[in-house]
C-alpha positions as MATLAB code, in Angstrom:
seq = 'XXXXXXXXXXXXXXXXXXXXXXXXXXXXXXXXXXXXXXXXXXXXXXXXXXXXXXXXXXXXXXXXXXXXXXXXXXXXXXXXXXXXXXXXXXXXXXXXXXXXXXXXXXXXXXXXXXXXXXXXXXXXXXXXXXXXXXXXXXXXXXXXXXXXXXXXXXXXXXXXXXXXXXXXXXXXXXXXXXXXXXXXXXXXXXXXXXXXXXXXXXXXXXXXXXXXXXXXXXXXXXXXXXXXXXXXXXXXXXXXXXXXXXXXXXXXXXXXXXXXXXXXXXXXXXXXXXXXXXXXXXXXXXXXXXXXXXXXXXXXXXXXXXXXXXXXXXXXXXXXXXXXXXXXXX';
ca = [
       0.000    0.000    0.000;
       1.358    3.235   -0.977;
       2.106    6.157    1.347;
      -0.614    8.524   -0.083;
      -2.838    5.331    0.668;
      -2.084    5.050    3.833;
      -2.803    9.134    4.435;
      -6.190    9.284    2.736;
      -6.987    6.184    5.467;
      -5.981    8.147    8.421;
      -7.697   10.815    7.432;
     -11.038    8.869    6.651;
     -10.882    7.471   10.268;
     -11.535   10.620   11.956;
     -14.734   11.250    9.893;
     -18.218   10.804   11.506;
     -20.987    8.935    9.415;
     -24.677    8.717    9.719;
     -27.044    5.989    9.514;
     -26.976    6.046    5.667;
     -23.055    6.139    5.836;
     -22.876    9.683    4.435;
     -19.575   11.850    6.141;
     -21.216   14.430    8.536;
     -19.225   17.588    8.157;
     -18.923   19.724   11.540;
     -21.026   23.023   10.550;
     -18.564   25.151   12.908;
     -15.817   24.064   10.836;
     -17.313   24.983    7.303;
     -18.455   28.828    8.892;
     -16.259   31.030    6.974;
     -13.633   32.955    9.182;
     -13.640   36.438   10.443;
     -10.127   37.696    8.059;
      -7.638   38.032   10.243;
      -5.606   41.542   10.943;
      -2.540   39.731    8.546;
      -5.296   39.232    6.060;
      -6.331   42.290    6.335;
      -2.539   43.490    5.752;
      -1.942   41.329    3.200;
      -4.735   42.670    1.132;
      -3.706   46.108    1.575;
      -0.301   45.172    0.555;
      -1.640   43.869   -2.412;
      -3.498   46.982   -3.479;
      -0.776   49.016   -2.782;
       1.386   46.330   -5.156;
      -0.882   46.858   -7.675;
      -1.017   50.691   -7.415;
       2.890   50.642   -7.320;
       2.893   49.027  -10.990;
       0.551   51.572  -12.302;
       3.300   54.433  -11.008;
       6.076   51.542  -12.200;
       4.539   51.445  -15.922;
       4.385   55.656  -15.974;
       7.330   55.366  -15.036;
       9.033   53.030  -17.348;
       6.685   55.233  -20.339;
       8.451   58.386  -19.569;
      11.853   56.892  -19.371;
      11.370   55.508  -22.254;
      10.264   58.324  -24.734;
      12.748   60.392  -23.589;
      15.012   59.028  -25.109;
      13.052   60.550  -28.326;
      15.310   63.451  -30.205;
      13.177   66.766  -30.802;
      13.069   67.666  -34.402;
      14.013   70.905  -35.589;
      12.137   72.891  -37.859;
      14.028   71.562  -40.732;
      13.640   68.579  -39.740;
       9.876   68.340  -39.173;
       9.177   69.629  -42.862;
      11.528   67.312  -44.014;
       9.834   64.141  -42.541;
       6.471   65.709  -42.981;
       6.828   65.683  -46.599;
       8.386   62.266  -46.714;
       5.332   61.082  -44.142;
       2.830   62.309  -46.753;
       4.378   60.669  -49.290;
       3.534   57.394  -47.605;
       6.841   56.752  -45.829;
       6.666   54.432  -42.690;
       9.420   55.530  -40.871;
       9.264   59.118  -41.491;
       5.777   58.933  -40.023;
       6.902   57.221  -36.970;
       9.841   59.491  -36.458;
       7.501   62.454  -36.517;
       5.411   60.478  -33.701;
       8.004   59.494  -31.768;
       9.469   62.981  -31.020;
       6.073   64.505  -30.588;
       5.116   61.958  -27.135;
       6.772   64.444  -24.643;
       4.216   66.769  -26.319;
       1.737   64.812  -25.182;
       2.282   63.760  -22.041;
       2.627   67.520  -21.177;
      -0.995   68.280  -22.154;
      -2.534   64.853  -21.054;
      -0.756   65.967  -17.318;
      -2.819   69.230  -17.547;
      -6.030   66.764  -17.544;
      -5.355   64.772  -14.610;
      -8.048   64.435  -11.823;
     -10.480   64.485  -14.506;
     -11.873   61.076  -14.579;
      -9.092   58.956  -16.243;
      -5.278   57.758  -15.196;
      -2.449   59.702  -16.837;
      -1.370   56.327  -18.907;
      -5.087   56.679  -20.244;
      -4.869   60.183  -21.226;
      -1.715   59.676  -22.820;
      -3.229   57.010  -24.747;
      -5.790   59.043  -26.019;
      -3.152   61.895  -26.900;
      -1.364   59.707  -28.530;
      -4.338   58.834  -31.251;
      -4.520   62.710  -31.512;
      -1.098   63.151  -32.178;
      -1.195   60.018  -34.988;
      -4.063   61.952  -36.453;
      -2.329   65.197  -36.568;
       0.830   63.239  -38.362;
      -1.496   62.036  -41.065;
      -3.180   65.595  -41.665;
      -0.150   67.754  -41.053;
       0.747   70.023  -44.300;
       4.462   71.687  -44.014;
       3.720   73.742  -46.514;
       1.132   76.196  -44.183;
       4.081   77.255  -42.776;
       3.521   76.983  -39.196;
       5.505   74.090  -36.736;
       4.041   70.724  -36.289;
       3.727   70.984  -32.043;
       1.085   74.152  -32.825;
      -0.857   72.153  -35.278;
      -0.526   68.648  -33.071;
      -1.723   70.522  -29.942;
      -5.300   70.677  -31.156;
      -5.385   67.244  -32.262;
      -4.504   66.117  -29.071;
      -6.674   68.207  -26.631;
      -9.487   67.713  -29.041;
      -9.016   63.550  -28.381;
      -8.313   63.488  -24.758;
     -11.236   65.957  -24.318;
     -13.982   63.626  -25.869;
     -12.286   60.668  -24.119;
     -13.207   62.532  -20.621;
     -16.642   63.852  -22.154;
     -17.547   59.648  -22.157;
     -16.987   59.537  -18.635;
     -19.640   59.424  -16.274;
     -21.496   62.460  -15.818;
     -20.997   64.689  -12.017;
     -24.918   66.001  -12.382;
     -27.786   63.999  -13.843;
     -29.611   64.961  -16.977;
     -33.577   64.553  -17.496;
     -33.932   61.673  -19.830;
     -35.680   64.046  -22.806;
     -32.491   66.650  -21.939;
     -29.958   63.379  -22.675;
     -32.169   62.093  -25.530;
     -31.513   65.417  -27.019;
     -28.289   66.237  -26.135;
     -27.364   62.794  -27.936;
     -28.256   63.770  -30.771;
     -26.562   66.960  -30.685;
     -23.527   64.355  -30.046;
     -24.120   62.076  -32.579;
     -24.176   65.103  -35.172;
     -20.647   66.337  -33.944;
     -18.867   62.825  -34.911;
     -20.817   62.448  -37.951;
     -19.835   66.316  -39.262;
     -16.234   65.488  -37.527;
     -15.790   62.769  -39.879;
     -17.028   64.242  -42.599;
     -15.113   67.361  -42.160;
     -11.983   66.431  -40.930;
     -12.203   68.912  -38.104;
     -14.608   69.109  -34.954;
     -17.626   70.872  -35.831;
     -18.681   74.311  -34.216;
     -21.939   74.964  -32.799;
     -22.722   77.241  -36.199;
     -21.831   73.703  -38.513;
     -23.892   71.282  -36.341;
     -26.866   73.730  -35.828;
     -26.718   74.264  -39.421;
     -26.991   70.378  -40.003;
     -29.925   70.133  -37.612;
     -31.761   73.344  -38.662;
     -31.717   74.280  -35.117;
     -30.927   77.908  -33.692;
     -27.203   77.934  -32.867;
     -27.926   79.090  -29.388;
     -29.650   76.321  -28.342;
     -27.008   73.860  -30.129;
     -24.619   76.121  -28.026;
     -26.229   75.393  -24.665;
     -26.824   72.053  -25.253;
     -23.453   70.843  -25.842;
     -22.655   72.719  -22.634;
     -24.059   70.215  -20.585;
     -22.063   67.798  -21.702;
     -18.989   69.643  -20.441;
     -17.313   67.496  -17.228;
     -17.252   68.803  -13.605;
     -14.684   68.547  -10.963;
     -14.814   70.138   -7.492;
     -11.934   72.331   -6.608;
     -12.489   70.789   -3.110;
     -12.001   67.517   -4.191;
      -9.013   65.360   -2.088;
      -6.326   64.313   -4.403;
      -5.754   60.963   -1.694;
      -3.226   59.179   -0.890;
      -1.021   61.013    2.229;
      -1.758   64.384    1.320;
      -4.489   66.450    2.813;
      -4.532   68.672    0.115;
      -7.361   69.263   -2.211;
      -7.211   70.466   -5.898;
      -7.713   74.019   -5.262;
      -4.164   73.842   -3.532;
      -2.391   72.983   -6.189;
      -4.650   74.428   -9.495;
      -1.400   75.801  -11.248;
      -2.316   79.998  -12.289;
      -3.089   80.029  -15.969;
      -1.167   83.303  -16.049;
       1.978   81.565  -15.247;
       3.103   80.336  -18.243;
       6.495   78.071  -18.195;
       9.165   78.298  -20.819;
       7.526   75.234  -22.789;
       4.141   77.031  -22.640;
       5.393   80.215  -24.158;
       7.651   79.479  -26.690;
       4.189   77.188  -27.736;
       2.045   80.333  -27.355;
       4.298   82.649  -29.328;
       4.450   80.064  -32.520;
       0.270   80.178  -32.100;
       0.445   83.746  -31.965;
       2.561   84.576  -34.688;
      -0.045   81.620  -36.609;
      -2.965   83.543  -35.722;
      -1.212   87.013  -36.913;
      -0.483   85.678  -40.130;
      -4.135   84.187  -40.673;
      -5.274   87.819  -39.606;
      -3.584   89.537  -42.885;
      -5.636   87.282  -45.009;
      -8.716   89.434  -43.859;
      -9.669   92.960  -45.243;
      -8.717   95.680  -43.040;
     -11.661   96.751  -41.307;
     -12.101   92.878  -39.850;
      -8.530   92.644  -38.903;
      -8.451   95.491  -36.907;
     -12.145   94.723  -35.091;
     -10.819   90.642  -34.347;
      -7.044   92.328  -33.048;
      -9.100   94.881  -31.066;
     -11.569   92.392  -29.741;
      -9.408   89.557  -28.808;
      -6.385   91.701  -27.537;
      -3.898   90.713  -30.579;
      -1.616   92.820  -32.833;
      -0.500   95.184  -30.032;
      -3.906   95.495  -28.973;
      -5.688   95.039  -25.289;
      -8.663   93.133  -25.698;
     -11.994   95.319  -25.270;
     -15.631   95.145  -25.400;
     -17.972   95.741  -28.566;
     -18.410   99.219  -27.380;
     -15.304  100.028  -26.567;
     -13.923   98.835  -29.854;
     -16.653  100.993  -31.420;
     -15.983  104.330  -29.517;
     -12.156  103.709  -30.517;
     -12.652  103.054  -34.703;
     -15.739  105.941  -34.797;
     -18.231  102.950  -35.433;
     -21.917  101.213  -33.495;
     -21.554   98.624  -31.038;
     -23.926   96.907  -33.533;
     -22.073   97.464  -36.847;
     -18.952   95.904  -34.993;
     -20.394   92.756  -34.230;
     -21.145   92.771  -37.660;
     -17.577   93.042  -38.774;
     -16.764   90.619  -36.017;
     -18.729   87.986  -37.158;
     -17.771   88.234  -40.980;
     -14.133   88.561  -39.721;
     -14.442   85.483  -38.056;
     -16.510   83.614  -40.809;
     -13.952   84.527  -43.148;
     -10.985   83.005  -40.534;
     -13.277   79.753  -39.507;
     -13.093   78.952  -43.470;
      -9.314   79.710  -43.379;
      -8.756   77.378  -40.786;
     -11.098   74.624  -41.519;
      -8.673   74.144  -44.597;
      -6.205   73.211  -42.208;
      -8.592   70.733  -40.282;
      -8.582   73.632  -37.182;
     -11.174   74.837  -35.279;
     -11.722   78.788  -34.783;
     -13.557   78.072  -31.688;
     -10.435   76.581  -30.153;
      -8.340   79.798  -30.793;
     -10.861   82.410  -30.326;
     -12.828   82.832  -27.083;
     -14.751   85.608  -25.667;
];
């Protein structure tokens, strides 16, 4: 008789049968434990493993895109061309020293809803878009053009999370199809759609396109905890817009100088009402009527010019798949 024989025996003769010479198993026995205070350490140990390779795989991301040259100017019309032109490795060159851009916007949507790694993942299919759409030719660098491509992704991405304040039903009926418009047109037009193009499309006033699509805009309490051994909430560390760093400025000054060129496309009148409005060319931005008292016209007959200024820029810029609305905001 074998030794694993002779175990299953000993253990047999301990058993308790009934009448019908079925085992009887001790109820007290099969009662599921209280988890003990190691248990309880173990499983925190466990989640703090697992939290530790979501910082670990960040980690390993940004180590390893750094080592990524930035292209020059040269260099990004160069590849650009070669990239249209169908060449693999030009097109992967131009992505590969564009993901620092991208993990520097996807960082200024954190505490939004999704992990950084899932932002940057969402960047990232902005920034391959922008690579596939990019034209060197315009004139303007390839991190100005990228940028909206990128915000535009990791926006929706957050837009899909769940929602901070419930809708009516008939409000989210409606506001889908508001939604459902905007990919349609965005496909169709290579660009996301303004309020004007989808109210157009849905013969609806573009006001009340305008406020619907405003519901569907995320919100995040200022007074929310970021966790972990801080106290701190997110109002103690929201970063002041009016701060910008080195990176943000050099960024702002090739928009700018985009923007300035675009302007000179327009007659006279409309350039100097947009660089008078929107605080460009020199300019501090003012109101309607203060624009008005300055050039000798109405408040009303400048918001005329206004609009056809920025009709005129929107078609500008929808030729190179960007959106006015993203550039110009009251």
């Amino acid at each position: 008789m074998s030794q694993n024989t002779l175990k299953v025996n000993e253990l047999n003769e301990d058993a308790e049968y009934d009448e019908n010479g079925v085992e009887v198993f001790d109820e007290k026995v099969l009662v599921e434990e209280e988890p003990s205070d190691n248990d309880i350490a173990e499983e925190e140990l466990l989640s703090q493993g697992a939290t530790q390779r979501v910082l670990d795989a960040t980690q390993l991301y940004l180590g390893e895109i750094g080592y990524s040259p930035l292209l020059t100017a040269e260099e990004e019309v160069y590849f650009a061309r070669r990239a249209l032109r169908g060449d693999i490795a030009s097109r992967r060159r131009m992505i590969e020293s564009n993901l620092r851009l991208v993990v520097k916007i996807a960082r200024r949507y954190s505490n939004r809803g999704l992990a950084l790694l899932d932002l940057i993942e969402e960047g990232n299919l902005g920034l391959i878009r922008a690579v596939e759409k990019f034209d060197p030719e315009r004139g303007f660098r390839f991190s100005t053009y990228a940028t909206w491509w990128i915000r535009q992704t990791i926006e929706r991405a957050i837009m899909n999370q769940t929602r901070t304040i419930r809708l009516p039903i008939h409000i989210v009926k409606e506001l889908n199809v508001y939604l459902r418009t905007a990919r349609e047109l965005s496909h169709k037009l290579d660009h996301e759609p303004s309020a004007e193009e989808i109210a157009e499309q849905l013969d609806k006033p573009v006001d009340d396109v305008s406020r619907m699509l405003r519901l569907n805009e995320r919100i995040t309490s200022v007074d929310t905890p970021l966790g972990g051994d801080s106290e701190k909430a997110l109002l103690d560390i929201l970063a002041d817009e009016k701060d910008n760093g080195p990176e943000d400025t050099t960024q702002d000054d090739d928009m700018k100088q985009s923007i300035v060129k675009w302007l000179f496309e327009l007659n006279a009148k409309q350039r100097e009402v947009l660089a008078r409005r929107f605080g460009l060319l020199g300019y501090e931005a003012a109101t309607l009527e203060d624009v008005g008292r300055e050039i000798g016209l109405t408040r009303e007959r400048v918001r005329q010019i206004q609009v056809e200024g920025l009709r005129r820029l929107r078609e500008i810029l929808q030729t190179q798949g960007l959106n006015i609305e993203a550039l110009f905001r009251e």
